[in-house]
XYZ file of C-alpha atoms in Angstrom:
440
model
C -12.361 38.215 -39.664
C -9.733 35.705 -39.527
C -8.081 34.530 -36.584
C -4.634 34.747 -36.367
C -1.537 32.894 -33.500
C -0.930 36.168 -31.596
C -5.011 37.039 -31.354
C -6.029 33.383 -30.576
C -5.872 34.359 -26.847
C -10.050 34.834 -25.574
C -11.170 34.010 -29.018
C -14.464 33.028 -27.502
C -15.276 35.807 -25.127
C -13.494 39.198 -26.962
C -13.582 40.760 -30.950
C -10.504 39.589 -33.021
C -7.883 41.104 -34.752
C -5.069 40.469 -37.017
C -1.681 40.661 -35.996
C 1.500 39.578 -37.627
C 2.161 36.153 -37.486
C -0.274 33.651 -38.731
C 0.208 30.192 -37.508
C 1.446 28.610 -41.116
C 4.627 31.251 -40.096
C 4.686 29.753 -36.811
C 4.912 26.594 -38.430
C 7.979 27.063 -40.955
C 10.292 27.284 -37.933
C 10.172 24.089 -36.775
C 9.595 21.076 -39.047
C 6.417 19.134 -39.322
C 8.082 15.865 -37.954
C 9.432 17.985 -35.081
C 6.207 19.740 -33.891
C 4.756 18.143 -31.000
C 0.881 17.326 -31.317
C -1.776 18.859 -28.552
C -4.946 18.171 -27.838
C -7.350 19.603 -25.728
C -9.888 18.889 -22.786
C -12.471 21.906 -22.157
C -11.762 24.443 -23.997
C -14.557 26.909 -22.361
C -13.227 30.010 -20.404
C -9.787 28.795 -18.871
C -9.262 25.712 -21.683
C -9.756 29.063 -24.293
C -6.440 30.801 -22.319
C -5.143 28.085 -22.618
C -5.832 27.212 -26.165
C -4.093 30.882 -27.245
C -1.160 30.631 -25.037
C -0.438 26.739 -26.858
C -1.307 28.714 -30.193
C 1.528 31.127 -29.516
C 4.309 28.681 -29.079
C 6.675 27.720 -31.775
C 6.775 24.026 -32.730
C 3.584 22.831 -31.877
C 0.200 21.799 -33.688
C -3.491 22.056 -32.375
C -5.120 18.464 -33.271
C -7.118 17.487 -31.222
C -10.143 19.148 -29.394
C -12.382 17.623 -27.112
C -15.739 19.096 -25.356
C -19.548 18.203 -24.315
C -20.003 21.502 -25.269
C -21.242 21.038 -28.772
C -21.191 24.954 -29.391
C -17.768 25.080 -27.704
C -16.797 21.906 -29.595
C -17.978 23.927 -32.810
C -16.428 26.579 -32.287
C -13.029 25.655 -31.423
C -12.659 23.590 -33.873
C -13.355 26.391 -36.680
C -11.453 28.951 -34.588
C -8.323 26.330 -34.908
C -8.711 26.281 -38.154
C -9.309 29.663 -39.140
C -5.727 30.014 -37.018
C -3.963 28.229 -40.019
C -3.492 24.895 -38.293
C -5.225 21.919 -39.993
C -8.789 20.432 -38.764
C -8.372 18.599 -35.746
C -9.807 15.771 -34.952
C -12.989 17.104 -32.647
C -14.870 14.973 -30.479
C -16.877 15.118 -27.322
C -15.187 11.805 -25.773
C -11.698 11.823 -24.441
C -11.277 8.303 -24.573
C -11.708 8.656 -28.713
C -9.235 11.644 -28.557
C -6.890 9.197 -26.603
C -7.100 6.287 -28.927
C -4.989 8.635 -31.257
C -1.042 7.690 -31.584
C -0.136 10.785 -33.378
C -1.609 12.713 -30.095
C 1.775 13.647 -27.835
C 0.523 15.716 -25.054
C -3.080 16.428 -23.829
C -4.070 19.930 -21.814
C -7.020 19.439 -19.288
C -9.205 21.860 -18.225
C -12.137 19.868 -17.957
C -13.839 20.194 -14.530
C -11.967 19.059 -11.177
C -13.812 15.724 -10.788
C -11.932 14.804 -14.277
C -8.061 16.157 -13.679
C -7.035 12.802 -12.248
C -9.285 10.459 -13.893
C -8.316 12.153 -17.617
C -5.080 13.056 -16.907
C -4.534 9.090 -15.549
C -6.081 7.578 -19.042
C -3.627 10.395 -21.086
C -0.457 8.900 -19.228
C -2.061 5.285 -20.259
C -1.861 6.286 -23.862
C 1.800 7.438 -23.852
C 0.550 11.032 -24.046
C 2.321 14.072 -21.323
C -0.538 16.068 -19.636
C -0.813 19.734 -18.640
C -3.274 19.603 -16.635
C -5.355 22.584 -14.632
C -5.152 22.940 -10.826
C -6.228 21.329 -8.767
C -4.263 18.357 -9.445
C -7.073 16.163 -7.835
C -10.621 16.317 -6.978
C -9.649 14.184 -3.871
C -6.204 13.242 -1.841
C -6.476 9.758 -2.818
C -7.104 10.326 -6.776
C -3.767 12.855 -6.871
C -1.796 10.107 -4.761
C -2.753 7.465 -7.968
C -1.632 9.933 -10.434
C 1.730 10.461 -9.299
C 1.683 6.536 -9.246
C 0.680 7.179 -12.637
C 3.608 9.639 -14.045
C 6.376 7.373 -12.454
C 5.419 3.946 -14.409
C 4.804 5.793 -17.410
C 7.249 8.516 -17.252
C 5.615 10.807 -19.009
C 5.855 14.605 -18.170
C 2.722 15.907 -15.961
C 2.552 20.032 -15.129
C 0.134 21.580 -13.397
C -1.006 24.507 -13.939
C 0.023 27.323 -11.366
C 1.901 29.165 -13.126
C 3.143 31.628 -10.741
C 5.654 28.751 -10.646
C 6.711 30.017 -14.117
C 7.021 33.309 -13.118
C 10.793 35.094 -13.245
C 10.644 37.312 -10.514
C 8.999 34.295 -8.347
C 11.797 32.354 -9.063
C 14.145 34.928 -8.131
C 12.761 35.671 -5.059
C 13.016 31.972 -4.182
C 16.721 32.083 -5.032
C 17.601 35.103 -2.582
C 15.773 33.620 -0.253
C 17.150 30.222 -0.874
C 20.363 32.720 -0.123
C 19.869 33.765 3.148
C 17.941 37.062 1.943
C 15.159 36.581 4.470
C 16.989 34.594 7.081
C 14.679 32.188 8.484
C 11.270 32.098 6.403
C 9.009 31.157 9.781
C 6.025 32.158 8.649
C 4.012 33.095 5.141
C 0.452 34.483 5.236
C -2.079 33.990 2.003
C -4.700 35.633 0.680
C -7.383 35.625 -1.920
C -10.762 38.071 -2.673
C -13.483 37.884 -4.791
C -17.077 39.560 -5.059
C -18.687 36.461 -6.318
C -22.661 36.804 -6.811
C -25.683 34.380 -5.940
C -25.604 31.175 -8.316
C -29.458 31.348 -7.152
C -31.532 27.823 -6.883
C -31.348 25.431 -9.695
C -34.114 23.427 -10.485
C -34.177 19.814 -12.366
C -34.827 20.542 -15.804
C -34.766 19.208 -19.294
C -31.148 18.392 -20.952
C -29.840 21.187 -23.027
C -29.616 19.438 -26.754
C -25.760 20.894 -26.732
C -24.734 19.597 -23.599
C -23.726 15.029 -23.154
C -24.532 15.774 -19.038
C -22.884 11.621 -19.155
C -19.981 12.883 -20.377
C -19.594 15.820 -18.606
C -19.887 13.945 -15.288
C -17.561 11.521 -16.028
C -16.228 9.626 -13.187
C -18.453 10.856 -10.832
C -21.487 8.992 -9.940
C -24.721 10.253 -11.645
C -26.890 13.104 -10.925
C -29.752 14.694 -12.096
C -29.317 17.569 -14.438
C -30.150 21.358 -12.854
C -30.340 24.741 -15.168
C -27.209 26.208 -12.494
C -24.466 23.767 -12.796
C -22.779 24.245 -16.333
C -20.431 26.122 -16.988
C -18.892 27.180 -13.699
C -21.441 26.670 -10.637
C -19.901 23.101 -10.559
C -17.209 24.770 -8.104
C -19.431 25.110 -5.590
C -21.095 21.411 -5.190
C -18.691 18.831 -3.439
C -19.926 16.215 -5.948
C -17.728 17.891 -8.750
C -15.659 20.824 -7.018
C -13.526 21.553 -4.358
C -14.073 24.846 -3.450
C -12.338 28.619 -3.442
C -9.331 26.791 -1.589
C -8.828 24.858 -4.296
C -9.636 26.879 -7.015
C -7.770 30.003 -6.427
C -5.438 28.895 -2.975
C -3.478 26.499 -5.044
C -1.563 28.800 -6.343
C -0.875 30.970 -3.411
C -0.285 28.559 -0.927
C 2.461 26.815 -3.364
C 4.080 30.014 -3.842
C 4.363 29.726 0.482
C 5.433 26.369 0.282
C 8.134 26.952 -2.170
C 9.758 29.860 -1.153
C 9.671 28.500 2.731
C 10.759 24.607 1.366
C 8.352 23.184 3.331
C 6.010 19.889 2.060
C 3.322 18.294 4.508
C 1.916 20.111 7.805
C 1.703 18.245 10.873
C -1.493 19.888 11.676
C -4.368 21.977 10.051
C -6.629 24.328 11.898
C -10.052 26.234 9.808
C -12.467 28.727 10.517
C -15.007 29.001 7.863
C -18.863 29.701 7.185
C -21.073 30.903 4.794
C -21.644 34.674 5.079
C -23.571 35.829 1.580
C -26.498 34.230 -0.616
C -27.015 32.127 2.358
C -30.428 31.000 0.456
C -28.532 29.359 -2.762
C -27.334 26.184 -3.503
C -23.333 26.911 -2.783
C -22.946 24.359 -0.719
C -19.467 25.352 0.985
C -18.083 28.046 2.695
C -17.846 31.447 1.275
C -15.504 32.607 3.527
C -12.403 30.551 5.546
C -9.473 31.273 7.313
C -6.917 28.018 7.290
C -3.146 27.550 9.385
C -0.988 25.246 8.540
C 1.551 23.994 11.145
C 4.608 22.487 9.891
C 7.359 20.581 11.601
C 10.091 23.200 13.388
C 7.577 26.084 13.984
C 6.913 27.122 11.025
C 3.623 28.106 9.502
C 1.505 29.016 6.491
C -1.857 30.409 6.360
C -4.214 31.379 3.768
C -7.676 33.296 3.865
C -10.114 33.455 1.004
C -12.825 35.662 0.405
C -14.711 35.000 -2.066
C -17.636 37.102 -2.086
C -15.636 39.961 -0.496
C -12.984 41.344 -2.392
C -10.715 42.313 0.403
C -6.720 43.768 -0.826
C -4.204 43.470 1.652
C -0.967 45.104 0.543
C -3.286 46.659 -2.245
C -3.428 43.206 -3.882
C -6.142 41.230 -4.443
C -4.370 38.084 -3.935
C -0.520 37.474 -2.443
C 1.737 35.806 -0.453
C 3.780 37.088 2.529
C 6.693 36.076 3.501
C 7.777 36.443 7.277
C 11.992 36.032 8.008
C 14.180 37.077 11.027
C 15.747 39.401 8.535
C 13.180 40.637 6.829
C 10.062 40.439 5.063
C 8.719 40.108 1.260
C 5.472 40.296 -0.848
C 5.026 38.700 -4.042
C 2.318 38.294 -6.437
C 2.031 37.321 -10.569
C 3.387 40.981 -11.001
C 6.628 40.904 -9.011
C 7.760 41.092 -5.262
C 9.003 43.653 -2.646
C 11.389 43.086 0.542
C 11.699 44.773 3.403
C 14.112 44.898 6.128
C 12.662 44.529 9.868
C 12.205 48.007 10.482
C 9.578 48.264 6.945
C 12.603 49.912 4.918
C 12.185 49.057 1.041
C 15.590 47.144 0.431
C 14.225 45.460 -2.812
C 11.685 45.729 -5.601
C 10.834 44.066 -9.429
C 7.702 44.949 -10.970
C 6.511 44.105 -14.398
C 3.990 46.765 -15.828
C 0.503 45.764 -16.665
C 0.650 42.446 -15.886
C -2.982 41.387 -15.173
C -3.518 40.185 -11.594
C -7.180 40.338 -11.524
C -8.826 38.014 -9.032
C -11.923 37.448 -11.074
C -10.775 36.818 -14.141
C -11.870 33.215 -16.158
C -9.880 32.863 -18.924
C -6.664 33.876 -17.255
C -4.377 34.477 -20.504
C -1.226 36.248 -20.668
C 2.681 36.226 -20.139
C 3.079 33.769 -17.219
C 1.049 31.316 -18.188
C 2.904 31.683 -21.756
C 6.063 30.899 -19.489
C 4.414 28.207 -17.761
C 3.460 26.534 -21.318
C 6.761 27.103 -23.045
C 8.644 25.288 -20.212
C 6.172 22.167 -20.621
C 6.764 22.175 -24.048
C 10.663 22.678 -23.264
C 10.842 19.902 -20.875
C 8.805 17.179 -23.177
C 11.576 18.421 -25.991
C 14.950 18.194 -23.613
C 15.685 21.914 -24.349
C 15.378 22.187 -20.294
C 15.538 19.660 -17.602
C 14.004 21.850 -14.994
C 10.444 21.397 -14.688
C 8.427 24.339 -13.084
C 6.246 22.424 -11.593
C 6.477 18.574 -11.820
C 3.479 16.044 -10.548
C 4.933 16.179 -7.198
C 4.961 19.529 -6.260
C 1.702 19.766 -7.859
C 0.109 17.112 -5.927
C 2.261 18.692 -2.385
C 0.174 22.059 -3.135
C -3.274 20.650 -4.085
C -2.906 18.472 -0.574
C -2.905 21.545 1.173
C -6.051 22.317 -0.252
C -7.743 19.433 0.110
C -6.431 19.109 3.828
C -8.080 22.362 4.356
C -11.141 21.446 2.810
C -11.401 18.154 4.946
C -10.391 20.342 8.361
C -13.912 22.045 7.196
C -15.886 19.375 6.809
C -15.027 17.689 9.708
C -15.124 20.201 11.993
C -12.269 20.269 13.531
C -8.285 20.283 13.723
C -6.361 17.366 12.134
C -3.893 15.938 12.061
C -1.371 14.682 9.678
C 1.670 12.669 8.894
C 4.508 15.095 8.200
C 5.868 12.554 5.919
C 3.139 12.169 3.452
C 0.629 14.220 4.475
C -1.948 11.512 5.367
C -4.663 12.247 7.445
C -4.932 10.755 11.502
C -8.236 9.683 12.237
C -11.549 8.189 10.688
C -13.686 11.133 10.641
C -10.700 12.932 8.420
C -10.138 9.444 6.566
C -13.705 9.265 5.416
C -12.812 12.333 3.119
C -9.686 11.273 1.689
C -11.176 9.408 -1.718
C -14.624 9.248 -3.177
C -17.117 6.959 -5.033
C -16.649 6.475 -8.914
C -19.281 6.319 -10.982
C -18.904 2.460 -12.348
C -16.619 1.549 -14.811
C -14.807 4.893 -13.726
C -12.719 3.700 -11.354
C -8.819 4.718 -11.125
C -6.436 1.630 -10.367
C -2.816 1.565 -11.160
């Protein structure tokens, strides 16, 4: 059965269809020398979404595919071509997909310990990056990459792409208008029923898997049979936890609508609640405040092996004004006047909000893709979410993550969001495996 543009979407994990436009009628709309060239990083679960959502886009081609995985490798690269696009050029090692000049734009979705580091060498090639959240495994490696995008100048987006949504955006507008009055406070959440990812032991290599490549810039490790494909998340050697993972987008959505950038102050409480005899080595459950300059605040709280709704949602934002109140998600928004009157409403039907799903494919991040695309071309010069905003919202994260780890409050720098203190400090960067190291 052949695979087909509008079917591309979870190629790897669901049955495929044919539907009615194959990707040589894609291509007849815009010319060869006009098509822009993507490659990919990880194309397992999320990089698959991806993948189908790039497939879907007029005026692109699929070239390049990169992944330790050599099943995944395999099997993209067929699946690509069974799509009607040409072979791409397939290859386990980004730096070989990178030597390429015909490559414009590369999409990561490699694990978080490579976002920076990959997305840094793509901007060094004169390639534009879509890259995954979080921006950064690490304050310090997202504050290099934005270094990064300005002496290149090359277009970075992350991907949260609630950003891309057009009821988000319109709820930032009315409340950009006064709708709200003054946005003083925005509440987060997030819930999951995530199971055990049990005890892994040290164990033989699997012959598909280059574990070298796969860790990349972060110093070596032994391999264990519970890391690949997704445990990673859950080690601080290679992930960054639920915060990062799943509050990036939430807590942006906050940030945006209330137009706020760095906290002053961070405040967590957090522990580990379920599978308390596994190797997750972070919290499972966490509760973090922001406090920004003039009062205002954001919090978020995650639960990720306890899928808690609030507001019948699995996941949300809510938005706190003198004049009312709102609640918005990836399937529209509500607002509410002071005394809980229902003064506003857009809802799109069917949209999949689903808190536990991998591959996350569908109509936003379609939006968030085709205004990438739009913004490398010139067809739009407003970026949904630029470097900057991406690396504002993954900060949050990571400030939240170090408030764990330490213990403790901290403090920050309202201006940049630097951390006070050596205890925080210690957490703002990492070791790099050698030869790995980022420098600008």
């Amino acid at each position: 059965m052949s695979i087909n543009r509008r079917n591309f979407i979870g190629y790897s994990v669901a049955g495929l269809g044919s539907l009615a436009f194959s990707a040589k009628s894609y291509s007849r709309i815009v010319g060869a020398n006009e098509r822009i060239n993507i490659g990919f990083m990880g194309t397992q679960s999320r990089g698959a979404g991806l993948l189908g959502s790039f497939a879907r886009m007029a005026g692109v081609n699929l070239t390049h595919n990169c992944d330790v995985d050599s099943r995944v490798l395999k099997r993209t690269h067929n699946a690509i071509i069974q799509a009607g696009f040409d072979a791409p050029k397939s290859d386990k090692d980004i730096r070989k997909i990178l030597e390429d000049p015909l490559l414009d734009a590369l999409v990561i979705a490699a694990p978080d310990h490579w976002h920076a580091t990959a997305g840094m060498m793509a901007l060094e090639a004169g390639k534009h990056v879509y890259v995954e959240k979080p921006l950064s495994h690490n304050p310090h490696e997202g504050e290099i990459f934005v270094s990064a995008q300005k002496k290149y100048n090359k277009i970075v987006q992350m991907g949260n792409q609630q950003r891309s949504s057009d009821e988000s955006i319109e709820l930032v507008g009315l409340i950009r208008q006064g709708l709200l009055g003054n946005v003083y406070r925005a509440e987060t959440w997030y819930g999951n029923n995530r199971g055990s990812i049990g005890n892994g032991k040290v164990s033989a290599l699997p012959d598909w898997l280059d574990w070298s490549l796969w860790q990349g810039p972060a110093p070596r490790r032994p391999y264990r049979d519970n890391y690949v494909h997704y445990n990673w998340h859950w080690f601080w050697h290679w992930g960054t936890g639920e915060i990062c993972n799943n509050a990036a987008h939430e807590l942006d959505i906050a940030r945006w609508a209330m137009a706020l950038d760095f906290p002053q102050k961070v405040s967590v409480t957090a522990g580990r609640n379920f599978h308390q005899s596994d190797d997750w080595e972070m919290y499972d459950t966490m509760e973090v405040r922001y406090d920004f300059p003039n009062g205002k605040t954001i919090e978020w709280v995650g639960n990720s092996c306890n899928k808690v709704n609030r507001f019948g949602r699995g996941r949300g934002t809510l938005l706190l004004g003198t004049e009312g109140y709102a609640i918005v998600d990836r399937a529209g928004y509500e607002v509410y006047a002071t005394d809980g009157a229902l003064i506003r409403q857009r809802q799109v039907q069917n949209r999949a909000v689903k808190t536990n799903d991998l591959v996350g494919a569908g109509a936003l991040t379609e939006a968030h893709v085709k205004n990438f695309l739009e913004t490398i071309t010139g067809v739009t010069k407003r970026q949904h979410s630029p470097i900057s905003d991406g690396h504002t919202s993954t900060l949050l994260c990571h400030l939240g993550n170090i408030a764990y780890r330490v213990g403790e409050d901290i403090y920050c720098d309202p201006t940049n969001g630097r951390v006070r203190g050596k205890k925080a400090n210690q957490f703002w960067q990492r070791e790099f495996q050698n030869g790995w190291n980022l420098s600008i």
